[in-house]
Amino acid sequence: MDFVSVRFVIFMSFAILAFHLCSKKYRAKLIMPLLNAFFILTFVKHPTELWPFALFLVTGFWCIKLMERFPTKKNAALTIGAILTLFIYVKKYAFFSIVPFMRGVYLTIGLSYILFRILHILIDIYGGAIKERFSALTFFNYTCMFLTFIAGPIQRFQEYQAVERNLGEKVPLKREDIRKDLSRIVNGYFKVTLLSPVFLFIFNEFFTRIDSARYEATSFILCVVYTGACFVYTLHLYCNVSGYMDIVVSLGRFLGLQLPENFNKPFLSKSFLEFWSRWHITLSNWFKFYVFNPIVKALIQRRNKAGLIPYYGVIAFFVVFFLVGVWHGSSPAFLIFGLFLGFGMSINKLYEVLLRRRLGKKAYARVCESRWHRALGSGLTYSYFSMGATCIWMDFDKLMWLFRKIGIFGLLGVFLLGGLLAASVIALFSVLICWRDAGYERLYFLGRNLYFRQGYLSLKAFILLLFLVSKSHSVPEFIYKAF
Amino acid sequence: MRHILRETLFLVWFLAAWYILALVVSYALYPDYKSDIIDTKESDKTIFQTSERYIIFALPKILSSPKKKIFFIGASNVRDGFRPKELQSVLPEYEVHNLAVSGSNITEMHDVVNILQLLPEDLMKKSVFVIGIWYGSFVDDEKHWGTANSSVITEALRYGLYRLDSGKPKLRVKMDYLSYATVLLRPCLFLQRLITKVYVYGDRLRTFAHNLLRKKRIDFSAVFNPRRPGLDEAYKRVALRRWQDFMGTKNGSFKDEQFEKFLDLSKLVNKSGAMLLIVDMPLPEWHRRGSPYWRNYQKKKNYYINEALKLGNVRYVDLELEIEDKDFRDSVHPQPEVTKQWGILLKTYIYQDEHRSTTL
């Protein structure tokens, strides 16, 4: 079921009504599983498309049951290995093309997110962080909750459990909160259905030029066009995924479900390290808990020397972000994405470690807070990430051709040009926000006026509806749905 | 729950207010176009803006008078060549509608005829369909539309007022209510106009950027709007090349697909009881001479037109050789001064008393 559809509006209205009108004891045990099951079923045309998905869920559940009874190291390795193997098999990873994969069409949407949830449970049971026994219903609700099914956020089980317990209570909603949530939903749809397609449209203009440049363009033109494509695609990606999160998180509140935030103004990050604590936050946290920390811990156990510990971070960051990159897709281009992200994070960490060592903590902090460092940092971070995101929109062969055509200096040029462009736009945007806020100060009486605010919100919603009814453009799919 | 409902209703209430405001603005900027006939050349003066939308939404206009109707269907050369107001004086018993859509191939003409089939049967029986064809009308669907529907069908399906039933457009609402539905959709149509404007500016920006980077100017106006007096040899060469790109096949060859559809279209009109007048649209002599498509088209069309003429109530007129080169403003379109003359040429064919078929 598409989030931008009348069907979803009806479904969601029904869900809200059911949640609020039903007796509290049925919310988690009946309404929630029914809604989840119905939502998943809308993605399949035939029941047979469901069985690999069901197999994955059942295997995950039995692995958890095994770990609950015998939480040994051997079982942890066995269950994690089994679930990862099954995941690779079902997702048909191209790196393992020698394996005879399943044929035909079947449901794989949401599988990556389910994998994270299952792995997290297995690791936490082994580590003793989760002690209580799982029921099949709780497992199903947690792994397949309809709001987070398609593209997260990846909520930790401990947090989910608290939410599920509260489902039994009366959903506490204040009028002002609902107004804010409604406003955020409208903003989310605005990003997804209007801004994202506009950026995609502009991106396609650049992309066609890159395609045609195969035969005619000089490397310089190609670099300029490629910079434009990278810059715009990242905006499209951001509007698409953050808009989706706005919708999901706010709708969750209507049902009394507190979902974690996934984005926090990522383009204002001063470094690539900071960027990943603001972009896809739940994914970064997951990797921090279950990959980064264990790697650093293992390295410290191997050689515990205070001077070396910061460098362990450099290694761990490389491994973690290589995996983050590979997780994004099953084609060879994502290996490059992983290497690119890993390299970026490691270099950024190394820069931080060396500069701090050279300047000292206070001076380092002063440098980081300087206006130029901040502007350049955010610009180059944007540029680096957007170049990495090329792997999402370009296949491996074309990517290789592009690298060969523009060369290492070309890539560097794109990075710097993109950084300069991004830094300028971010600076301009910050100035505009300052002006807007100053304007708000002066027009504060309007901002406080309920009718004015409602008028502004409804105007956005009205424009949105006009666009949707006019079908003036096709709304792009949620990009993270494919991961 | 009470709060959610209250806030949602509050939002809906404001949405309704914006809707009414948008409706008022749309009427203020684009008042109802006062005309009893549909002339797609005038579509830009209406809120519909495009020929396709004009045909789809203004359909009830055709029912406003009990007069016999003539429908001109074809591409832009039909739209520019047969002006309803001029023809009205030549054919006073008829109400003339020009439903030509720029760049139409036979599939799109077929779709327009299908839409007209939604009108009452008795009206169809006393109507005349004038279908203007030339070699460009036979560009195959894959080249022209790719995997998409024709632009008429795309527009018909856009707002959900039409649905496709075995490939034919059907109205979801009664014909009597189509005008009301159009009023309701005015804010959306207004938005479409604005979007088109943005696209136009975007296109200019793209051309500017393209020219800036490539240093080589693109003559987008090569075929359709020469913007220069007289048609010199360089223009003619570019125009012929552009038509070759438009057709997309090698050596001027044609697939059977569009010719078969043309026969289907003839059968459809014939079945409805209306008269069909097939007009082979004229081209300047240099275009005919220089295009391999024209030569192959001459060979291929005869069989299909003869088949159509066998249906009865079908007539054929070849205007190809009757018009002089000086009467063209570009490679296909007539000078505005000669269009009345084109209409007079058709008059004799429409007024023939016996519905007699003639073979080529």
mmCIF file of C-alpha atoms in Angstrom, chain A residues 71-379:
data_model
loop_
_atom_site.group_PDB
_atom_site.id
_atom_site.type_symbol
_atom_site.label_atom_id
_atom_site.label_comp_id
_atom_site.label_asym_id
_atom_site.label_seq_id
_atom_site.Cartn_x
_atom_site.Cartn_y
_atom_site.Cartn_z
ATOM 1 C CA PRO A 71 21.745 -18.215 25.184
ATOM 2 C CA THR A 72 25.238 -19.579 24.478
ATOM 3 C CA LYS A 73 27.942 -18.024 22.311
ATOM 4 C CA LYS A 74 27.750 -20.940 19.905
ATOM 5 C CA ASN A 75 23.980 -20.560 19.513
ATOM 6 C CA ALA A 76 24.318 -16.804 19.068
ATOM 7 C CA ALA A 77 26.808 -17.338 16.225
ATOM 8 C CA LEU A 78 24.662 -20.087 14.737
ATOM 9 C CA THR A 79 21.390 -18.130 14.803
ATOM 10 C CA ILE A 80 22.963 -14.901 13.553
ATOM 11 C CA GLY A 81 24.728 -16.816 10.788
ATOM 12 C CA ALA A 82 21.520 -18.603 9.827
ATOM 13 C CA ILE A 83 19.426 -15.441 9.686
ATOM 14 C CA LEU A 84 22.087 -13.553 7.706
ATOM 15 C CA THR A 85 22.463 -16.428 5.220
ATOM 16 C CA LEU A 86 18.716 -16.615 4.736
ATOM 17 C CA PHE A 87 18.562 -12.854 4.273
ATOM 18 C CA ILE A 88 21.266 -12.871 1.589
ATOM 19 C CA TYR A 89 19.529 -15.772 -0.119
ATOM 20 C CA VAL A 90 16.082 -14.181 -0.094
ATOM 21 C CA LYS A 91 17.401 -10.746 -1.129
ATOM 22 C CA LYS A 92 19.422 -12.300 -3.991
ATOM 23 C CA TYR A 93 22.648 -10.408 -3.341
ATOM 24 C CA ALA A 94 24.537 -10.055 -6.590
ATOM 25 C CA PHE A 95 27.905 -10.588 -4.853
ATOM 26 C CA PHE A 96 26.809 -14.181 -4.283
ATOM 27 C CA SER A 97 25.564 -14.839 -7.774
ATOM 28 C CA ILE A 98 27.035 -18.356 -7.811
ATOM 29 C CA VAL A 99 24.268 -19.390 -5.402
ATOM 30 C CA PRO A 100 21.111 -20.610 -7.200
ATOM 31 C CA PHE A 101 18.631 -18.031 -5.930
ATOM 32 C CA MET A 102 14.874 -18.480 -5.743
ATOM 33 C CA ARG A 103 13.029 -17.630 -8.917
ATOM 34 C CA GLY A 104 9.868 -15.653 -9.376
ATOM 35 C CA VAL A 105 8.487 -12.568 -7.741
ATOM 36 C CA TYR A 106 8.058 -12.445 -3.991
ATOM 37 C CA LEU A 107 7.833 -9.913 -1.211
ATOM 38 C CA THR A 108 11.148 -8.463 -0.066
ATOM 39 C CA ILE A 109 9.930 -5.035 1.067
ATOM 40 C CA GLY A 110 10.896 -4.280 4.645
ATOM 41 C CA LEU A 111 13.119 -7.340 4.931
ATOM 42 C CA SER A 112 16.285 -5.328 5.696
ATOM 43 C CA TYR A 113 14.573 -3.579 8.570
ATOM 44 C CA ILE A 114 13.209 -6.864 9.914
ATOM 45 C CA LEU A 115 16.736 -8.275 9.744
ATOM 46 C CA PHE A 116 18.044 -5.456 11.941
ATOM 47 C CA ARG A 117 15.295 -6.010 14.460
ATOM 48 C CA ILE A 118 15.866 -9.772 14.640
ATOM 49 C CA LEU A 119 19.652 -9.432 14.902
ATOM 50 C CA HIS A 120 19.245 -6.863 17.629
ATOM 51 C CA ILE A 121 16.997 -9.187 19.642
ATOM 52 C CA LEU A 122 19.392 -12.115 19.206
ATOM 53 C CA ILE A 123 22.407 -10.064 20.296
ATOM 54 C CA ASP A 124 20.554 -8.524 23.239
ATOM 55 C CA ILE A 125 19.266 -11.876 24.443
ATOM 56 C CA TYR A 126 22.816 -13.198 24.303
ATOM 57 C CA GLY A 127 24.137 -10.106 26.099
ATOM 58 C CA GLY A 128 21.386 -10.317 28.701
ATOM 59 C CA ALA A 129 19.810 -6.971 27.782
ATOM 60 C CA ILE A 130 16.533 -8.710 26.931
ATOM 61 C CA LYS A 131 15.367 -11.138 29.544
ATOM 62 C CA GLU A 132 11.651 -11.721 29.073
ATOM 63 C CA ARG A 133 10.164 -14.331 26.791
ATOM 64 C CA PHE A 134 8.726 -13.388 23.429
ATOM 65 C CA SER A 135 5.244 -14.264 22.254
ATOM 66 C CA ALA A 136 4.739 -14.771 18.525
ATOM 67 C CA LEU A 137 2.325 -11.824 18.534
ATOM 68 C CA THR A 138 4.803 -9.448 20.134
ATOM 69 C CA PHE A 139 7.468 -10.609 17.694
ATOM 70 C CA PHE A 140 5.140 -10.032 14.740
ATOM 71 C CA ASN A 141 4.044 -6.611 15.994
ATOM 72 C CA TYR A 142 7.609 -5.541 16.630
ATOM 73 C CA THR A 143 9.150 -6.729 13.384
ATOM 74 C CA CYS A 144 6.246 -5.919 11.076
ATOM 75 C CA MET A 145 4.582 -2.829 12.531
ATOM 76 C CA PHE A 146 2.860 -1.265 9.531
ATOM 77 C CA LEU A 147 4.127 2.257 10.133
ATOM 78 C CA THR A 148 7.768 1.217 10.231
ATOM 79 C CA PHE A 149 7.478 -1.768 7.920
ATOM 80 C CA ILE A 150 8.550 -0.159 4.659
ATOM 81 C CA ALA A 151 11.519 1.929 5.671
ATOM 82 C CA GLY A 152 11.931 2.074 9.421
ATOM 83 C CA PRO A 153 12.779 3.779 11.726
ATOM 84 C CA ILE A 154 14.535 0.875 13.424
ATOM 85 C CA GLN A 155 13.180 1.010 16.927
ATOM 86 C CA ARG A 156 14.975 -0.906 19.675
ATOM 87 C CA PHE A 157 12.889 -3.658 21.209
ATOM 88 C CA GLN A 158 13.212 -2.183 24.691
ATOM 89 C CA GLU A 159 11.656 1.059 23.460
ATOM 90 C CA TYR A 160 9.004 -0.778 21.512
ATOM 91 C CA GLN A 161 8.085 -2.785 24.553
ATOM 92 C CA ALA A 162 7.424 0.379 26.520
ATOM 93 C CA VAL A 163 5.270 1.633 23.650
ATOM 94 C CA GLU A 164 3.341 -1.626 23.492
ATOM 95 C CA ARG A 165 2.676 -1.514 27.199
ATOM 96 C CA ASN A 166 1.273 1.982 26.808
ATOM 97 C CA LEU A 167 -1.034 0.815 24.050
ATOM 98 C CA GLY A 168 -3.207 -0.548 26.800
ATOM 99 C CA GLU A 169 -3.525 2.902 28.321
ATOM 100 C CA LYS A 170 -5.643 5.738 27.083
ATOM 101 C CA VAL A 171 -3.872 7.507 24.214
ATOM 102 C CA PRO A 172 -2.938 10.891 25.712
ATOM 103 C CA LEU A 173 -3.327 13.514 23.041
ATOM 104 C CA LYS A 174 -3.424 17.242 23.546
ATOM 105 C CA ARG A 175 -5.020 19.549 21.021
ATOM 106 C CA GLU A 176 -1.822 21.499 20.479
ATOM 107 C CA ASP A 177 0.111 18.252 19.874
ATOM 108 C CA ILE A 178 -2.409 17.110 17.305
ATOM 109 C CA ARG A 179 -2.121 20.435 15.538
ATOM 110 C CA LYS A 180 1.661 20.071 15.408
ATOM 111 C CA ASP A 181 1.408 16.483 14.205
ATOM 112 C CA LEU A 182 -1.124 17.376 11.521
ATOM 113 C CA SER A 183 1.179 20.147 10.403
ATOM 114 C CA ARG A 184 4.106 17.734 10.273
ATOM 115 C CA ILE A 185 2.087 15.208 8.274
ATOM 116 C CA VAL A 186 1.190 17.893 5.734
ATOM 117 C CA ASN A 187 4.837 18.973 5.603
ATOM 118 C CA GLY A 188 5.897 15.358 5.150
ATOM 119 C CA TYR A 189 3.517 14.836 2.257
ATOM 120 C CA PHE A 190 4.618 18.174 0.847
ATOM 121 C CA LYS A 191 8.228 16.975 0.821
ATOM 122 C CA VAL A 192 7.398 13.546 -0.574
ATOM 123 C CA THR A 193 4.873 14.486 -3.225
ATOM 124 C CA LEU A 194 6.011 17.934 -4.301
ATOM 125 C CA LEU A 195 9.577 18.819 -3.404
ATOM 126 C CA SER A 196 11.052 15.385 -3.979
ATOM 127 C CA PRO A 197 9.566 15.056 -7.528
ATOM 128 C CA VAL A 198 10.699 18.574 -8.400
ATOM 129 C CA PHE A 199 14.273 17.713 -7.426
ATOM 130 C CA LEU A 200 13.956 14.390 -9.224
ATOM 131 C CA PHE A 201 12.808 16.205 -12.346
ATOM 132 C CA ILE A 202 15.836 18.495 -12.235
ATOM 133 C CA PHE A 203 18.077 15.537 -11.464
ATOM 134 C CA ASN A 204 16.754 13.706 -14.523
ATOM 135 C CA GLU A 205 17.765 16.656 -16.658
ATOM 136 C CA PHE A 206 21.333 16.286 -15.399
ATOM 137 C CA PHE A 207 21.224 12.512 -15.623
ATOM 138 C CA THR A 208 20.206 12.560 -19.282
ATOM 139 C CA ARG A 209 23.085 14.910 -19.958
ATOM 140 C CA ILE A 210 25.495 12.499 -18.240
ATOM 141 C CA ASP A 211 24.085 9.684 -20.340
ATOM 142 C CA SER A 212 24.453 11.596 -23.584
ATOM 143 C CA ALA A 213 27.876 12.842 -22.482
ATOM 144 C CA ARG A 214 29.198 9.336 -23.111
ATOM 145 C CA TYR A 215 29.673 10.269 -26.723
ATOM 146 C CA GLU A 216 30.272 13.971 -26.874
ATOM 147 C CA ALA A 217 31.029 15.920 -23.699
ATOM 148 C CA THR A 218 34.441 16.941 -22.482
ATOM 149 C CA SER A 219 35.510 15.879 -18.995
ATOM 150 C CA PHE A 220 35.035 19.423 -17.731
ATOM 151 C CA ILE A 221 31.405 19.605 -18.834
ATOM 152 C CA LEU A 222 30.852 16.139 -17.460
ATOM 153 C CA CYS A 223 32.252 17.230 -14.072
ATOM 154 C CA VAL A 224 29.951 20.246 -13.971
ATOM 155 C CA VAL A 225 26.914 18.188 -14.955
ATOM 156 C CA TYR A 226 27.853 15.410 -12.520
ATOM 157 C CA THR A 227 28.207 17.942 -9.681
ATOM 158 C CA GLY A 228 24.728 19.249 -10.472
ATOM 159 C CA ALA A 229 23.291 15.733 -10.575
ATOM 160 C CA CYS A 230 24.857 14.811 -7.212
ATOM 161 C CA PHE A 231 23.710 18.025 -5.581
ATOM 162 C CA VAL A 232 20.106 17.735 -6.682
ATOM 163 C CA TYR A 233 19.767 14.002 -6.129
ATOM 164 C CA THR A 234 20.721 14.403 -2.467
ATOM 165 C CA LEU A 235 17.977 16.978 -2.023
ATOM 166 C CA HIS A 236 15.542 14.598 -3.679
ATOM 167 C CA LEU A 237 16.721 11.777 -1.426
ATOM 168 C CA TYR A 238 16.408 13.906 1.690
ATOM 169 C CA CYS A 239 12.921 15.186 0.885
ATOM 170 C CA ASN A 240 11.828 11.671 0.027
ATOM 171 C CA VAL A 241 13.087 9.913 3.142
ATOM 172 C CA SER A 242 12.671 12.667 5.720
ATOM 173 C CA GLY A 243 9.178 13.448 4.398
ATOM 174 C CA TYR A 244 8.287 9.804 4.845
ATOM 175 C CA MET A 245 9.609 9.891 8.407
ATOM 176 C CA ASP A 246 7.581 13.026 9.171
ATOM 177 C CA ILE A 247 4.442 11.205 8.075
ATOM 178 C CA VAL A 248 5.232 7.985 9.910
ATOM 179 C CA VAL A 249 6.313 9.520 13.210
ATOM 180 C CA SER A 250 3.313 11.866 13.363
ATOM 181 C CA LEU A 251 0.789 9.218 12.390
ATOM 182 C CA GLY A 252 2.337 7.000 15.042
ATOM 183 C CA ARG A 253 1.542 9.633 17.665
ATOM 184 C CA PHE A 254 -2.127 9.571 16.654
ATOM 185 C CA LEU A 255 -2.098 5.911 17.641
ATOM 186 C CA GLY A 256 -0.152 6.587 20.806
ATOM 187 C CA LEU A 257 3.034 5.046 19.365
ATOM 188 C CA GLN A 258 6.216 6.980 20.077
ATOM 189 C CA LEU A 259 8.555 6.263 17.178
ATOM 190 C CA PRO A 260 12.183 7.392 17.170
ATOM 191 C CA GLU A 261 13.291 10.256 14.931
ATOM 192 C CA ASN A 262 15.489 9.397 11.976
ATOM 193 C CA PHE A 263 16.646 12.796 10.702
ATOM 194 C CA ASN A 264 17.824 15.907 12.481
ATOM 195 C CA LYS A 265 18.818 18.661 10.027
ATOM 196 C CA PRO A 266 21.646 16.539 8.569
ATOM 197 C CA PHE A 267 22.910 19.199 6.171
ATOM 198 C CA LEU A 268 23.850 21.462 9.038
ATOM 199 C CA SER A 269 26.437 18.884 10.146
ATOM 200 C CA LYS A 270 29.923 20.259 10.445
ATOM 201 C CA SER A 271 31.602 16.976 9.583
ATOM 202 C CA PHE A 272 30.894 13.615 7.984
ATOM 203 C CA LEU A 273 31.055 12.042 11.450
ATOM 204 C CA GLU A 274 28.351 14.370 12.711
ATOM 205 C CA PHE A 275 26.331 13.870 9.542
ATOM 206 C CA TRP A 276 25.772 10.210 10.364
ATOM 207 C CA SER A 277 24.471 11.098 13.799
ATOM 208 C CA ARG A 278 21.832 13.233 12.080
ATOM 209 C CA TRP A 279 21.040 11.148 8.972
ATOM 210 C CA HIS A 280 19.192 7.837 9.341
ATOM 211 C CA ILE A 281 19.850 8.066 13.068
ATOM 212 C CA THR A 282 18.316 4.739 14.031
ATOM 213 C CA LEU A 283 20.445 2.868 11.496
ATOM 214 C CA SER A 284 23.605 4.630 12.695
ATOM 215 C CA ASN A 285 22.700 3.847 16.298
ATOM 216 C CA TRP A 286 22.083 0.238 15.460
ATOM 217 C CA PHE A 287 25.510 -0.073 13.886
ATOM 218 C CA LYS A 288 27.035 1.843 16.774
ATOM 219 C CA PHE A 289 25.580 -0.576 19.333
ATOM 220 C CA TYR A 290 26.059 -3.828 17.502
ATOM 221 C CA VAL A 291 29.102 -3.378 15.260
ATOM 222 C CA PHE A 292 31.145 -0.306 16.223
ATOM 223 C CA ASN A 293 31.231 -0.865 19.974
ATOM 224 C CA PRO A 294 32.055 -4.599 19.753
ATOM 225 C CA ILE A 295 34.869 -3.916 17.244
ATOM 226 C CA VAL A 296 36.440 -1.215 19.434
ATOM 227 C CA LYS A 297 35.958 -3.434 22.474
ATOM 228 C CA ALA A 298 37.621 -6.359 20.732
ATOM 229 C CA LEU A 299 40.547 -4.199 19.601
ATOM 230 C CA ILE A 300 41.024 -2.808 23.104
ATOM 231 C CA GLN A 301 40.972 -6.321 24.521
ATOM 232 C CA ARG A 302 43.627 -7.274 22.022
ATOM 233 C CA ARG A 303 45.934 -4.326 22.752
ATOM 234 C CA ASN A 304 44.916 -1.877 25.445
ATOM 235 C CA LYS A 305 47.114 1.154 24.879
ATOM 236 C CA ALA A 306 45.603 4.611 25.548
ATOM 237 C CA GLY A 307 47.329 6.269 22.589
ATOM 238 C CA LEU A 308 45.936 3.716 20.182
ATOM 239 C CA ILE A 309 42.279 3.823 21.239
ATOM 240 C CA PRO A 310 41.336 6.820 19.020
ATOM 241 C CA TYR A 311 42.834 4.968 16.036
ATOM 242 C CA TYR A 312 40.652 1.941 16.787
ATOM 243 C CA GLY A 313 37.759 4.261 16.030
ATOM 244 C CA VAL A 314 39.254 4.892 12.586
ATOM 245 C CA ILE A 315 39.268 1.144 11.854
ATOM 246 C CA ALA A 316 35.840 0.532 13.383
ATOM 247 C CA PHE A 317 34.307 3.400 11.424
ATOM 248 C CA PHE A 318 35.653 1.941 8.200
ATOM 249 C CA VAL A 319 34.140 -1.474 8.900
ATOM 250 C CA VAL A 320 30.818 -0.065 10.096
ATOM 251 C CA PHE A 321 30.284 2.264 7.174
ATOM 252 C CA PHE A 322 31.457 -0.293 4.683
ATOM 253 C CA LEU A 323 28.622 -2.466 6.014
ATOM 254 C CA VAL A 324 26.185 0.469 5.973
ATOM 255 C CA GLY A 325 27.025 1.011 2.310
ATOM 256 C CA VAL A 326 26.694 -2.644 1.396
ATOM 257 C CA TRP A 327 23.379 -2.852 3.239
ATOM 258 C CA HIS A 328 21.890 -0.219 0.902
ATOM 259 C CA GLY A 329 21.662 -2.583 -2.073
ATOM 260 C CA SER A 330 22.480 -5.928 -3.541
ATOM 261 C CA SER A 331 24.405 -4.828 -6.646
ATOM 262 C CA PRO A 332 28.231 -4.441 -6.901
ATOM 263 C CA ALA A 333 27.842 -0.633 -6.976
ATOM 264 C CA PHE A 334 27.019 -0.795 -3.279
ATOM 265 C CA LEU A 335 30.388 -2.371 -2.522
ATOM 266 C CA ILE A 336 31.869 0.843 -3.835
ATOM 267 C CA PHE A 337 29.328 2.809 -1.803
ATOM 268 C CA GLY A 338 30.459 0.938 1.299
ATOM 269 C CA LEU A 339 34.151 1.541 0.582
ATOM 270 C CA PHE A 340 33.452 5.202 -0.150
ATOM 271 C CA LEU A 341 31.504 5.745 3.083
ATOM 272 C CA GLY A 342 34.019 3.765 5.112
ATOM 273 C CA PHE A 343 36.902 5.731 3.644
ATOM 274 C CA GLY A 344 35.157 9.057 4.307
ATOM 275 C CA MET A 345 34.390 8.220 7.920
ATOM 276 C CA SER A 346 37.873 6.897 8.615
ATOM 277 C CA ILE A 347 39.581 9.912 7.067
ATOM 278 C CA ASN A 348 37.281 12.254 8.974
ATOM 279 C CA LYS A 349 38.025 10.434 12.228
ATOM 280 C CA LEU A 350 41.741 10.435 11.492
ATOM 281 C CA TYR A 351 41.633 14.169 10.747
ATOM 282 C CA GLU A 352 39.832 14.745 14.022
ATOM 283 C CA VAL A 353 42.321 12.628 16.005
ATOM 284 C CA LEU A 354 45.416 14.184 14.437
ATOM 285 C CA LEU A 355 44.156 17.763 14.626
ATOM 286 C CA ARG A 356 43.108 17.340 18.234
ATOM 287 C CA ARG A 357 46.486 15.852 19.085
ATOM 288 C CA ARG A 358 48.271 18.706 17.328
ATOM 289 C CA LEU A 359 46.157 21.639 18.574
ATOM 290 C CA GLY A 360 44.959 20.361 21.883
ATOM 291 C CA LYS A 361 41.321 19.961 22.927
ATOM 292 C CA LYS A 362 40.441 23.621 23.465
ATOM 293 C CA ALA A 363 42.077 24.965 20.338
ATOM 294 C CA TYR A 364 40.554 22.138 18.320
ATOM 295 C CA ALA A 365 37.098 23.019 19.618
ATOM 296 C CA ARG A 366 37.754 26.686 18.739
ATOM 297 C CA VAL A 367 38.759 25.770 15.186
ATOM 298 C CA CYS A 368 35.712 23.573 14.778
ATOM 299 C CA GLU A 369 33.429 26.358 15.918
ATOM 300 C CA SER A 370 34.974 28.950 13.598
ATOM 301 C CA ARG A 371 32.592 30.176 10.917
ATOM 302 C CA TRP A 372 34.809 29.125 7.997
ATOM 303 C CA HIS A 373 35.456 25.664 9.334
ATOM 304 C CA ARG A 374 31.752 25.140 9.901
ATOM 305 C CA ALA A 375 30.749 26.394 6.455
ATOM 306 C CA LEU A 376 33.453 24.420 4.677
ATOM 307 C CA GLY A 377 32.784 21.353 6.810
ATOM 308 C CA SER A 378 29.078 21.307 6.043
ATOM 309 C CA GLY A 379 29.678 21.976 2.345
#
